[in-house]
Amino acid sequence: MSEGSPLNRRTFLSGATIAAAALALGQSSPAAAAGQPASASGTSSGETVSGVDLHWLDGKPDATTGTAWGVPWPQGKVAADTGFALQDQGGDQVPVQSWPLAYWPDGSLKWTGHAVSSSAVAEGFHLAPGTPAAPKQPVTAKRNGDEIQLGNGIVDIRLARSGPVAIRSITRGGRTKAHDGRLVLMLQNKPDDTKNPRHTSWSGVVEKAEIEQSGPVRAVVKLTGRYRQDSSSRHGIGGRAILPWTMRVYLGAEDESLRVMHQFVWDGDASADFIRGLGLQLAVPMRDQFYDRHVRFAGPDKGVWGEAVVGLTGLRRDPGAAVRAAQIAGTATPPVAQWESTVQAGWKDLPQWADFSLVQHSAAQCAVWKRTSSEAAFLKHAGFADHAPGFGYVGGVSGGLGVGLRDFWQQFPRALDIRDANTDTATVTLWSWSPHAEAMDLRSYDAASHGLDLAYEDDRYGFGMSTGMARSTDMQLWALDATPSRERVAVLAAALDRPQLVATPETYHGINVFGRWSLPNRSTPGRTRLEDSIASSVSFYAEQVKQRQWYGFWDYGDIMHTYDSDRHTWRYDVGGFAWDNAELGSDAALWYQFLRTGDPQTFHLARAMTRHVTETDTIHTGPFAGLGSRHDVQHFADGGKEPRVSEAYTKRFMYYLTADEFIGDAMRVPLQLDSTLLKYPPLRDYLAPPAGVPTVIRLGPDWYALVSNWLTEWERTGDTKWRDRIVTGMRDIAQLPAGLFTGQQGGAVGYDPATGHISDLKLGGDWGKVNLTMVFCGEQILWETISLIEVPEFRAKLVEFCRYVQAPASELTDHYGFKFSTGAPGVFYSRMTAWAGEQTKEPAVQQRGWDAFTKDGGGTSWPAPVHVNGTAAFSKVDELPQAGFSTNGIAQNNLAIIALLAVAPDQAP
């Protein structure tokens, strides 16, 4: 949220905001209608809102780097200008910063974002309307010439508003801990398996800087730019600009660390641009004696690797117990005169270790390397482990820089490099993509397509390109005034796990957000079986992620689509059966299960998947901008580029629960679709637009996806043009001859991106084939939309569609006057049938939904996984006993249970 936004954090606390928001949403709040400011209670109806209890998702952490989260509020209850206060479980006030995330149609707050600094580590909190406590030393962000300066009384940061050095300095107590922070890129023009690739170095050049939040608890600065090639003496002066990037810098009140979140968009030439290394590089002043300079790397299970530039342990002569103990602890050694005499005379002849690396080769192995200079060989056996958490330190007993890379081992290849620690200035590089690994290769896995019939791969030749993908790296930088103890290294490394505050499932459910979903119900053996099947499926996939090693820079967060029981592996190499790309709502199924249970494991799976889908699977730029890539062997390899993948609805869960700015950015990417769909209509290979029709889309999942994008932007900004586009389409659909059953190829209709109008193509033929039209959360999108936008004629058509989508053929014919078959899969559409019965007050139709679900195999007990070992598989794995099971079916089964229990609870088993 930039400073220029009409509904930003600064105006959030002004009395005029509620009127502005209500007018923007096309409604009038009571206070705005009366021309009065909001009531003192902060509610738009005069009622008191008691607030929300919050707890740590994974239990109280030992330390955090600050956290942000979102909270929903009942419609019409909390005015747009409401302030919020936070108390810990003991009743003490905790400084909190708040801002709006979304509004109800009446202008009241629907979702709010909140942030606290690292000092907030109580067991639990209570958030309620009120006046927030002020931090002892607020954080500030201000422009000063060509810089943006951040400060909180502990750390001062200077960011460039332009140029190749993004972070000019990080200072603590008047001493510079790091300077010349630069985004670095290493490219080569050929893959590794060719001769003599040419290497070039590039710098991320800042082109724009804006203050998004300026305190008092948290400041956020957004930098954007592109990479340009370095010359021999100057950084970032090349003419070609590639890989547009965004970097946000976060600083909290009284924090000693800053968060740096970087994301780039791939727009290179996959045949000529191979990323050798990508990272953030900073210079670190080194002031202490060589034996008092220290390097620390965190290992798994609170492990620590820690050594000095000049080591004084393990020598032939003992310098003394106090000397050795100080080096191990990272504290100042006694004066040299107090060492044993033989060591006093000879320590300068000891090797000076200049360069250190923590290298995460894979998800299963990391190593520590060190060497004396670039002219010497690395000792690559200094330390080995499996999962490094990604924390490092370089400096001395007088302080230095702590660095952290989140998801370090999960998004391998990663590395932390420290160079020249034996000089006045060390260099530390946080590598998003490690130069110690093979160069990144974003070419397609094959030059030919393989067809839908056998490989389930879309055969639109040439469209399986990687252009437009994005990936982010979440980093933390600590300005430390001393070498951290080994115990503190472990604590700081654990803080990289992103401790998250959340509310209870009852809180989310009671406010009616995200459509229709249920809380767990184990009141009968049948319902217990349903709940157990969902929980068991989540646990199964969590274990599959570990067993199958579904990790890596581009892959982490995704799961596989369909299993191959013959090979005892997922179909990783068979077209559209490989990576899932959130097909058929696997991401939504996880989020709904978290909302209803509060389960941490489910949350972590869902968050990683949403990050992945919004980056790897969503096309941010290029010819398919705004679309997403269908499932395939590589995430981008399928020629099918679909609005259903990039739709905002399934990203809203993470955005509203975590207030993540980058997910907020991603939800605006599909707003580009109006122009993209003119060039690349979804049915371009099957149905040409008739004369006078700008383009052709399907009602589902295409228009439903567009509705989710517009709905999200409307509730976030209050701009009524997005609401009006929804209304236009609703009214047009209500006039179609068969309502939502109209159209060939599963609901093909004409679409005008300039106006949002929907039209009947009048081609006759086969109507009513629904197939997958609703299963990408189409029903949830529309259920939530009709609760916010009243267009009675469309609501009637939606009820009609759901009422007859699984009706007997005779009922369809009687109602519509002609014969057609919907072909609606039982599990997939069972929840829509049951919802229609709820709306029309027909218990028999609600029961029809449950019957369709069970007859199609839904709700069966989750089988015990089968353990496979020996010669049958490469390594020991678990699989389900039924052959060829798919993530599609499991996701839809879980979504159906969660919705059926909400819309037809009395008919549940």
mmCIF file with all atom_site columns, N, CA, C and O in Angstrom, residues 740-741 768-771 773-775 797-809 811-812 815-816 820-826 828-836 845 848-849 852:
data_model
loop_
_atom_site.group_PDB
_atom_site.id
_atom_site.type_symbol
_atom_site.label_atom_id
_atom_site.label_alt_id
_atom_site.label_comp_id
_atom_site.label_asym_id
_atom_site.label_entity_id
_atom_site.label_seq_id
_atom_site.pdbx_PDB_ins_code
_atom_site.Cartn_x
_atom_site.Cartn_y
_atom_site.Cartn_z
_atom_site.occupancy
_atom_site.B_iso_or_equiv
_atom_site.pdbx_formal_charge
_atom_site.auth_seq_id
_atom_site.auth_comp_id
_atom_site.auth_asym_id
_atom_site.auth_atom_id
_atom_site.pdbx_PDB_model_num
ATOM 1   N N  . LEU A 1 740 ? -26.512 -20.537 -16.814 1.00 0.00 ? 740 LEU A N  1
ATOM 2   C CA . LEU A 1 740 ? -25.122 -20.969 -16.682 1.00 0.00 ? 740 LEU A CA 1
ATOM 3   C C  . LEU A 1 740 ? -24.823 -22.281 -17.403 1.00 0.00 ? 740 LEU A C  1
ATOM 4   O O  . LEU A 1 740 ? -23.669 -22.715 -17.444 1.00 0.00 ? 740 LEU A O  1
ATOM 5   N N  . PHE A 1 741 ? -25.845 -22.904 -18.001 1.00 0.00 ? 741 PHE A N  1
ATOM 6   C CA . PHE A 1 741 ? -25.617 -24.081 -18.829 1.00 0.00 ? 741 PHE A CA 1
ATOM 7   C C  . PHE A 1 741 ? -25.390 -23.715 -20.296 1.00 0.00 ? 741 PHE A C  1
ATOM 8   O O  . PHE A 1 741 ? -25.146 -24.591 -21.124 1.00 0.00 ? 741 PHE A O  1
ATOM 9   N N  . GLY A 1 768 ? -24.622 -27.455 -21.909 1.00 0.00 ? 768 GLY A N  1
ATOM 10  C CA . GLY A 1 768 ? -24.811 -28.102 -20.621 1.00 0.00 ? 768 GLY A CA 1
ATOM 11  C C  . GLY A 1 768 ? -23.660 -28.929 -20.101 1.00 0.00 ? 768 GLY A C  1
ATOM 12  O O  . GLY A 1 768 ? -23.714 -29.396 -18.969 1.00 0.00 ? 768 GLY A O  1
ATOM 13  N N  . LYS A 1 769 ? -22.604 -29.137 -20.886 1.00 0.00 ? 769 LYS A N  1
ATOM 14  C CA . LYS A 1 769 ? -21.473 -29.927 -20.415 1.00 0.00 ? 769 LYS A CA 1
ATOM 15  C C  . LYS A 1 769 ? -20.661 -29.112 -19.415 1.00 0.00 ? 769 LYS A C  1
ATOM 16  O O  . LYS A 1 769 ? -19.954 -28.181 -19.789 1.00 0.00 ? 769 LYS A O  1
ATOM 17  N N  . VAL A 1 770 ? -20.758 -29.466 -18.147 1.00 0.00 ? 770 VAL A N  1
ATOM 18  C CA . VAL A 1 770 ? -20.107 -28.634 -17.127 1.00 0.00 ? 770 VAL A CA 1
ATOM 19  C C  . VAL A 1 770 ? -18.682 -29.073 -16.829 1.00 0.00 ? 770 VAL A C  1
ATOM 20  O O  . VAL A 1 770 ? -17.820 -28.245 -16.534 1.00 0.00 ? 770 VAL A O  1
ATOM 21  N N  . ASN A 1 771 ? -18.411 -30.381 -16.856 1.00 0.00 ? 771 ASN A N  1
ATOM 22  C CA . ASN A 1 771 ? -17.072 -30.901 -16.640 1.00 0.00 ? 771 ASN A CA 1
ATOM 23  C C  . ASN A 1 771 ? -16.403 -30.206 -15.452 1.00 0.00 ? 771 ASN A C  1
ATOM 24  O O  . ASN A 1 771 ? -16.797 -30.352 -14.316 1.00 0.00 ? 771 ASN A O  1
ATOM 25  N N  . THR A 1 773 ? -16.170 -26.824 -14.954 1.00 0.00 ? 773 THR A N  1
ATOM 26  C CA . THR A 1 773 ? -16.460 -25.391 -14.950 1.00 0.00 ? 773 THR A CA 1
ATOM 27  C C  . THR A 1 773 ? -16.471 -24.771 -13.561 1.00 0.00 ? 773 THR A C  1
ATOM 28  O O  . THR A 1 773 ? -16.052 -23.633 -13.375 1.00 0.00 ? 773 THR A O  1
ATOM 29  N N  . MET A 1 774 ? -16.940 -25.496 -12.568 1.00 0.00 ? 774 MET A N  1
ATOM 30  C CA . MET A 1 774 ? -17.088 -24.922 -11.224 1.00 0.00 ? 774 MET A CA 1
ATOM 31  C C  . MET A 1 774 ? -16.009 -25.365 -10.244 1.00 0.00 ? 774 MET A C  1
ATOM 32  O O  . MET A 1 774 ? -15.930 -24.825 -9.145  1.00 0.00 ? 774 MET A O  1
ATOM 33  N N  . VAL A 1 775 ? -15.187 -26.329 -10.592 1.00 0.00 ? 775 VAL A N  1
ATOM 34  C CA . VAL A 1 775 ? -14.419 -27.024 -9.561  1.00 0.00 ? 775 VAL A CA 1
ATOM 35  C C  . VAL A 1 775 ? -13.162 -26.283 -9.116  1.00 0.00 ? 775 VAL A C  1
ATOM 36  O O  . VAL A 1 775 ? -12.499 -26.728 -8.182  1.00 0.00 ? 775 VAL A O  1
ATOM 37  N N  . LYS A 1 797 ? -30.415 -17.645 -11.383 1.00 0.00 ? 797 LYS A N  1
ATOM 38  C CA . LYS A 1 797 ? -29.764 -18.518 -12.354 1.00 0.00 ? 797 LYS A CA 1
ATOM 39  C C  . LYS A 1 797 ? -28.709 -19.403 -11.699 1.00 0.00 ? 797 LYS A C  1
ATOM 40  O O  . LYS A 1 797 ? -28.515 -20.550 -12.109 1.00 0.00 ? 797 LYS A O  1
ATOM 41  N N  . LEU A 1 798 ? -28.023 -18.876 -10.698 1.00 0.00 ? 798 LEU A N  1
ATOM 42  C CA . LEU A 1 798 ? -27.038 -19.696 -9.988  1.00 0.00 ? 798 LEU A CA 1
ATOM 43  C C  . LEU A 1 798 ? -27.740 -20.806 -9.214  1.00 0.00 ? 798 LEU A C  1
ATOM 44  O O  . LEU A 1 798 ? -27.303 -21.968 -9.238  1.00 0.00 ? 798 LEU A O  1
ATOM 45  N N  . VAL A 1 799 ? -28.812 -20.478 -8.526  1.00 0.00 ? 799 VAL A N  1
ATOM 46  C CA . VAL A 1 799 ? -29.569 -21.502 -7.816  1.00 0.00 ? 799 VAL A CA 1
ATOM 47  C C  . VAL A 1 799 ? -30.093 -22.536 -8.802  1.00 0.00 ? 799 VAL A C  1
ATOM 48  O O  . VAL A 1 799 ? -30.041 -23.756 -8.550  1.00 0.00 ? 799 VAL A O  1
ATOM 49  N N  . GLU A 1 800 ? -30.583 -22.069 -9.927  1.00 0.00 ? 800 GLU A N  1
ATOM 50  C CA . GLU A 1 800 ? -31.095 -22.967 -10.963 1.00 0.00 ? 800 GLU A CA 1
ATOM 51  C C  . GLU A 1 800 ? -30.005 -23.925 -11.430 1.00 0.00 ? 800 GLU A C  1
ATOM 52  O O  . GLU A 1 800 ? -30.221 -25.144 -11.549 1.00 0.00 ? 800 GLU A O  1
ATOM 53  N N  . PHE A 1 801 ? -28.835 -23.388 -11.727 1.00 0.00 ? 801 PHE A N  1
ATOM 54  C CA . PHE A 1 801 ? -27.720 -24.229 -12.182 1.00 0.00 ? 801 PHE A CA 1
ATOM 55  C C  . PHE A 1 801 ? -27.403 -25.311 -11.149 1.00 0.00 ? 801 PHE A C  1
ATOM 56  O O  . PHE A 1 801 ? -27.304 -26.498 -11.481 1.00 0.00 ? 801 PHE A O  1
ATOM 57  N N  . CYS A 1 802 ? -27.252 -24.910 -9.911  1.00 0.00 ? 802 CYS A N  1
ATOM 58  C CA . CYS A 1 802 ? -26.892 -25.862 -8.869  1.00 0.00 ? 802 CYS A CA 1
ATOM 59  C C  . CYS A 1 802 ? -28.028 -26.859 -8.606  1.00 0.00 ? 802 CYS A C  1
ATOM 60  O O  . CYS A 1 802 ? -27.775 -28.033 -8.289  1.00 0.00 ? 802 CYS A O  1
ATOM 61  N N  . ARG A 1 803 ? -29.272 -26.395 -8.777  1.00 0.00 ? 803 ARG A N  1
ATOM 62  C CA . ARG A 1 803 ? -30.438 -27.269 -8.540  1.00 0.00 ? 803 ARG A CA 1
ATOM 63  C C  . ARG A 1 803 ? -30.523 -28.385 -9.572  1.00 0.00 ? 803 ARG A C  1
ATOM 64  O O  . ARG A 1 803 ? -30.947 -29.514 -9.260  1.00 0.00 ? 803 ARG A O  1
ATOM 65  N N  . TYR A 1 804 ? -30.098 -28.103 -10.798 1.00 0.00 ? 804 TYR A N  1
ATOM 66  C CA . TYR A 1 804 ? -30.294 -29.071 -11.877 1.00 0.00 ? 804 TYR A CA 1
ATOM 67  C C  . TYR A 1 804 ? -29.003 -29.701 -12.391 1.00 0.00 ? 804 TYR A C  1
ATOM 68  O O  . TYR A 1 804 ? -29.054 -30.574 -13.262 1.00 0.00 ? 804 TYR A O  1
ATOM 69  N N  . VAL A 1 805 ? -27.831 -29.315 -11.842 1.00 0.00 ? 805 VAL A N  1
ATOM 70  C CA . VAL A 1 805 ? -26.580 -29.812 -12.396 1.00 0.00 ? 805 VAL A CA 1
ATOM 71  C C  . VAL A 1 805 ? -26.440 -31.327 -12.222 1.00 0.00 ? 805 VAL A C  1
ATOM 72  O O  . VAL A 1 805 ? -25.794 -32.005 -13.027 1.00 0.00 ? 805 VAL A O  1
ATOM 73  N N  . GLN A 1 806 ? -27.085 -31.890 -11.191 1.00 0.00 ? 806 GLN A N  1
ATOM 74  C CA . GLN A 1 806 ? -27.047 -33.337 -10.993 1.00 0.00 ? 806 GLN A CA 1
ATOM 75  C C  . GLN A 1 806 ? -28.464 -33.927 -10.925 1.00 0.00 ? 806 GLN A C  1
ATOM 76  O O  . GLN A 1 806 ? -28.668 -35.025 -10.422 1.00 0.00 ? 806 GLN A O  1
ATOM 77  N N  . ALA A 1 807 ? -29.412 -33.184 -11.504 1.00 0.00 ? 807 ALA A N  1
ATOM 78  C CA . ALA A 1 807 ? -30.797 -33.658 -11.504 1.00 0.00 ? 807 ALA A CA 1
ATOM 79  C C  . ALA A 1 807 ? -30.978 -34.775 -12.522 1.00 0.00 ? 807 ALA A C  1
ATOM 80  O O  . ALA A 1 807 ? -30.230 -34.864 -13.509 1.00 0.00 ? 807 ALA A O  1
ATOM 81  N N  . PRO A 1 808 ? -31.963 -35.633 -12.325 1.00 0.00 ? 808 PRO A N  1
ATOM 82  C CA . PRO A 1 808 ? -32.274 -36.663 -13.334 1.00 0.00 ? 808 PRO A CA 1
ATOM 83  C C  . PRO A 1 808 ? -32.586 -36.015 -14.682 1.00 0.00 ? 808 PRO A C  1
ATOM 84  O O  . PRO A 1 808 ? -33.055 -34.878 -14.759 1.00 0.00 ? 808 PRO A O  1
ATOM 85  N N  . ALA A 1 809 ? -32.349 -36.750 -15.753 1.00 0.00 ? 809 ALA A N  1
ATOM 86  C CA . ALA A 1 809 ? -32.548 -36.215 -17.109 1.00 0.00 ? 809 ALA A CA 1
ATOM 87  C C  . ALA A 1 809 ? -33.970 -35.721 -17.313 1.00 0.00 ? 809 ALA A C  1
ATOM 88  O O  . ALA A 1 809 ? -34.191 -34.706 -17.992 1.00 0.00 ? 809 ALA A O  1
ATOM 89  N N  . GLU A 1 811 ? -35.967 -34.362 -15.149 1.00 0.00 ? 811 GLU A N  1
ATOM 90  C CA . GLU A 1 811 ? -36.139 -33.051 -14.514 1.00 0.00 ? 811 GLU A CA 1
ATOM 91  C C  . GLU A 1 811 ? -35.509 -31.956 -15.365 1.00 0.00 ? 811 GLU A C  1
ATOM 92  O O  . GLU A 1 811 ? -36.062 -30.858 -15.500 1.00 0.00 ? 811 GLU A O  1
ATOM 93  N N  . LEU A 1 812 ? -34.344 -32.227 -15.931 1.00 0.00 ? 812 LEU A N  1
ATOM 94  C CA . LEU A 1 812 ? -33.685 -31.253 -16.808 1.00 0.00 ? 812 LEU A CA 1
ATOM 95  C C  . LEU A 1 812 ? -34.585 -30.923 -17.999 1.00 0.00 ? 812 LEU A C  1
ATOM 96  O O  . LEU A 1 812 ? -34.785 -29.753 -18.347 1.00 0.00 ? 812 LEU A O  1
ATOM 97  N N  . HIS A 1 815 ? -37.669 -28.920 -17.053 1.00 0.00 ? 815 HIS A N  1
ATOM 98  C CA . HIS A 1 815 ? -37.397 -27.538 -16.661 1.00 0.00 ? 815 HIS A CA 1
ATOM 99  C C  . HIS A 1 815 ? -36.977 -26.674 -17.850 1.00 0.00 ? 815 HIS A C  1
ATOM 100 O O  . HIS A 1 815 ? -37.469 -25.547 -18.012 1.00 0.00 ? 815 HIS A O  1
ATOM 101 N N  . TYR A 1 816 ? -36.092 -27.200 -18.714 1.00 0.00 ? 816 TYR A N  1
ATOM 102 C CA . TYR A 1 816 ? -35.536 -26.372 -19.785 1.00 0.00 ? 816 TYR A CA 1
ATOM 103 C C  . TYR A 1 816 ? -36.273 -26.526 -21.117 1.00 0.00 ? 816 TYR A C  1
ATOM 104 O O  . TYR A 1 816 ? -36.120 -25.692 -22.002 1.00 0.00 ? 816 TYR A O  1
ATOM 105 N N  . PHE A 1 820 ? -30.559 -32.333 -22.580 1.00 0.00 ? 820 PHE A N  1
ATOM 106 C CA . PHE A 1 820 ? -29.097 -32.222 -22.583 1.00 0.00 ? 820 PHE A CA 1
ATOM 107 C C  . PHE A 1 820 ? -28.569 -32.918 -21.335 1.00 0.00 ? 820 PHE A C  1
ATOM 108 O O  . PHE A 1 820 ? -29.309 -33.157 -20.375 1.00 0.00 ? 820 PHE A O  1
ATOM 109 N N  . SER A 1 821 ? -27.306 -33.260 -21.389 1.00 0.00 ? 821 SER A N  1
ATOM 110 C CA . SER A 1 821 ? -26.659 -33.936 -20.259 1.00 0.00 ? 821 SER A CA 1
ATOM 111 C C  . SER A 1 821 ? -25.552 -33.043 -19.718 1.00 0.00 ? 821 SER A C  1
ATOM 112 O O  . SER A 1 821 ? -24.735 -32.527 -20.472 1.00 0.00 ? 821 SER A O  1
ATOM 113 N N  . THR A 1 822 ? -25.540 -32.872 -18.398 1.00 0.00 ? 822 THR A N  1
ATOM 114 C CA . THR A 1 822 ? -24.520 -32.008 -17.792 1.00 0.00 ? 822 THR A CA 1
ATOM 115 C C  . THR A 1 822 ? -23.174 -32.714 -17.640 1.00 0.00 ? 822 THR A C  1
ATOM 116 O O  . THR A 1 822 ? -22.133 -32.074 -17.619 1.00 0.00 ? 822 THR A O  1
ATOM 117 N N  . GLY A 1 823 ? -23.188 -34.017 -17.488 1.00 0.00 ? 823 GLY A N  1
ATOM 118 C CA . GLY A 1 823 ? -21.940 -34.749 -17.281 1.00 0.00 ? 823 GLY A CA 1
ATOM 119 C C  . GLY A 1 823 ? -21.225 -34.346 -16.007 1.00 0.00 ? 823 GLY A C  1
ATOM 120 O O  . GLY A 1 823 ? -19.995 -34.391 -15.939 1.00 0.00 ? 823 GLY A O  1
ATOM 121 N N  . ALA A 1 824 ? -21.970 -33.961 -14.987 1.00 0.00 ? 824 ALA A N  1
ATOM 122 C CA . ALA A 1 824 ? -21.358 -33.437 -13.765 1.00 0.00 ? 824 ALA A CA 1
ATOM 123 C C  . ALA A 1 824 ? -20.804 -34.567 -12.905 1.00 0.00 ? 824 ALA A C  1
ATOM 124 O O  . ALA A 1 824 ? -21.562 -35.438 -12.468 1.00 0.00 ? 824 ALA A O  1
ATOM 125 N N  . PRO A 1 825 ? -19.508 -34.577 -12.626 1.00 0.00 ? 825 PRO A N  1
ATOM 126 C CA . PRO A 1 825 ? -18.943 -35.604 -11.740 1.00 0.00 ? 825 PRO A CA 1
ATOM 127 C C  . PRO A 1 825 ? -19.595 -35.540 -10.365 1.00 0.00 ? 825 PRO A C  1
ATOM 128 O O  . PRO A 1 825 ? -19.848 -34.455 -9.827  1.00 0.00 ? 825 PRO A O  1
ATOM 129 N N  . GLY A 1 826 ? -19.861 -36.712 -9.790  1.00 0.00 ? 826 GLY A N  1
ATOM 130 C CA . GLY A 1 826 ? -20.628 -36.777 -8.555  1.00 0.00 ? 826 GLY A CA 1
ATOM 131 C C  . GLY A 1 826 ? -20.014 -36.020 -7.397  1.00 0.00 ? 826 GLY A C  1
ATOM 132 O O  . GLY A 1 826 ? -20.665 -35.176 -6.766  1.00 0.00 ? 826 GLY A O  1
ATOM 133 N N  . PHE A 1 828 ? -17.561 -33.814 -7.453  1.00 0.00 ? 828 PHE A N  1
ATOM 134 C CA . PHE A 1 828 ? -17.229 -32.425 -7.768  1.00 0.00 ? 828 PHE A CA 1
ATOM 135 C C  . PHE A 1 828 ? -18.421 -31.486 -7.576  1.00 0.00 ? 828 PHE A C  1
ATOM 136 O O  . PHE A 1 828 ? -18.264 -30.369 -7.087  1.00 0.00 ? 828 PHE A O  1
ATOM 137 N N  . TYR A 1 829 ? -19.599 -31.920 -7.995  1.00 0.00 ? 829 TYR A N  1
ATOM 138 C CA . TYR A 1 829 ? -20.757 -31.028 -7.986  1.00 0.00 ? 829 TYR A CA 1
ATOM 139 C C  . TYR A 1 829 ? -21.746 -31.324 -6.866  1.00 0.00 ? 829 TYR A C  1
ATOM 140 O O  . TYR A 1 829 ? -22.795 -30.692 -6.776  1.00 0.00 ? 829 TYR A O  1
ATOM 141 N N  . SER A 1 830 ? -21.397 -32.250 -6.010  1.00 0.00 ? 830 SER A N  1
ATOM 142 C CA . SER A 1 830 ? -22.320 -32.616 -4.927  1.00 0.00 ? 830 SER A CA 1
ATOM 143 C C  . SER A 1 830 ? -22.605 -31.436 -4.011  1.00 0.00 ? 830 SER A C  1
ATOM 144 O O  . SER A 1 830 ? -23.745 -31.244 -3.556  1.00 0.00 ? 830 SER A O  1
ATOM 145 N N  . ARG A 1 831 ? -21.603 -30.630 -3.734  1.00 0.00 ? 831 ARG A N  1
ATOM 146 C CA . ARG A 1 831 ? -21.806 -29.502 -2.821  1.00 0.00 ? 831 ARG A CA 1
ATOM 147 C C  . ARG A 1 831 ? -22.689 -28.422 -3.434  1.00 0.00 ? 831 ARG A C  1
ATOM 148 O O  . ARG A 1 831 ? -23.398 -27.709 -2.727  1.00 0.00 ? 831 ARG A O  1
ATOM 149 N N  . MET A 1 832 ? -22.644 -28.285 -4.752  1.00 0.00 ? 832 MET A N  1
ATOM 150 C CA . MET A 1 832 ? -23.502 -27.316 -5.417  1.00 0.00 ? 832 MET A CA 1
ATOM 151 C C  . MET A 1 832 ? -24.962 -27.768 -5.377  1.00 0.00 ? 832 MET A C  1
ATOM 152 O O  . MET A 1 832 ? -25.872 -26.967 -5.145  1.00 0.00 ? 832 MET A O  1
ATOM 153 N N  . THR A 1 833 ? -25.161 -29.063 -5.590  1.00 0.00 ? 833 THR A N  1
ATOM 154 C CA . THR A 1 833 ? -26.517 -29.605 -5.502  1.00 0.00 ? 833 THR A CA 1
ATOM 155 C C  . THR A 1 833 ? -27.092 -29.388 -4.104  1.00 0.00 ? 833 THR A C  1
ATOM 156 O O  . THR A 1 833 ? -28.234 -28.919 -3.944  1.00 0.00 ? 833 THR A O  1
ATOM 157 N N  . ALA A 1 834 ? -26.302 -29.717 -3.094  1.00 0.00 ? 834 ALA A N  1
ATOM 158 C CA . ALA A 1 834 ? -26.782 -29.575 -1.722  1.00 0.00 ? 834 ALA A CA 1
ATOM 159 C C  . ALA A 1 834 ? -27.049 -28.107 -1.383  1.00 0.00 ? 834 ALA A C  1
ATOM 160 O O  . ALA A 1 834 ? -28.025 -27.797 -0.680  1.00 0.00 ? 834 ALA A O  1
ATOM 161 N N  . TRP A 1 835 ? -26.211 -27.207 -1.868  1.00 0.00 ? 835 TRP A N  1
ATOM 162 C CA . TRP A 1 835 ? -26.440 -25.775 -1.614  1.00 0.00 ? 835 TRP A CA 1
ATOM 163 C C  . TRP A 1 835 ? -27.760 -25.321 -2.218  1.00 0.00 ? 835 TRP A C  1
ATOM 164 O O  . TRP A 1 835 ? -28.511 -24.552 -1.594  1.00 0.00 ? 835 TRP A O  1
ATOM 165 N N  . ALA A 1 836 ? -28.051 -25.792 -3.428  1.00 0.00 ? 836 ALA A N  1
ATOM 166 C CA . ALA A 1 836 ? -29.322 -25.422 -4.055  1.00 0.00 ? 836 ALA A CA 1
ATOM 167 C C  . ALA A 1 836 ? -30.496 -25.889 -3.205  1.00 0.00 ? 836 ALA A C  1
ATOM 168 O O  . ALA A 1 836 ? -31.487 -25.162 -3.034  1.00 0.00 ? 836 ALA A O  1
ATOM 169 N N  . VAL A 1 845 ? -33.226 -32.394 -2.126  1.00 0.00 ? 845 VAL A N  1
ATOM 170 C CA . VAL A 1 845 ? -32.134 -31.989 -3.010  1.00 0.00 ? 845 VAL A CA 1
ATOM 171 C C  . VAL A 1 845 ? -30.820 -31.904 -2.221  1.00 0.00 ? 845 VAL A C  1
ATOM 172 O O  . VAL A 1 845 ? -29.759 -32.253 -2.736  1.00 0.00 ? 845 VAL A O  1
ATOM 173 N N  . ARG A 1 848 ? -29.761 -35.285 -2.156  1.00 0.00 ? 848 ARG A N  1
ATOM 174 C CA . ARG A 1 848 ? -29.247 -35.669 -3.484  1.00 0.00 ? 848 ARG A CA 1
ATOM 175 C C  . ARG A 1 848 ? -27.750 -35.330 -3.575  1.00 0.00 ? 848 ARG A C  1
ATOM 176 O O  . ARG A 1 848 ? -26.971 -36.090 -4.175  1.00 0.00 ? 848 ARG A O  1
ATOM 177 N N  . GLY A 1 849 ? -27.370 -34.210 -3.006  1.00 0.00 ? 849 GLY A N  1
ATOM 178 C CA . GLY A 1 849 ? -25.959 -33.844 -3.029  1.00 0.00 ? 849 GLY A CA 1
ATOM 179 C C  . GLY A 1 849 ? -25.099 -34.848 -2.288  1.00 0.00 ? 849 GLY A C  1
ATOM 180 O O  . GLY A 1 849 ? -24.051 -35.295 -2.789  1.00 0.00 ? 849 GLY A O  1
ATOM 181 N N  . ALA A 1 852 ? -24.958 -38.084 -4.307  1.00 0.00 ? 852 ALA A N  1
ATOM 182 C CA . ALA A 1 852 ? -24.037 -37.988 -5.443  1.00 0.00 ? 852 ALA A CA 1
ATOM 183 C C  . ALA A 1 852 ? -22.593 -38.127 -4.973  1.00 0.00 ? 852 ALA A C  1
ATOM 184 O O  . ALA A 1 852 ? -21.750 -38.737 -5.644  1.00 0.00 ? 852 ALA A O  1
#
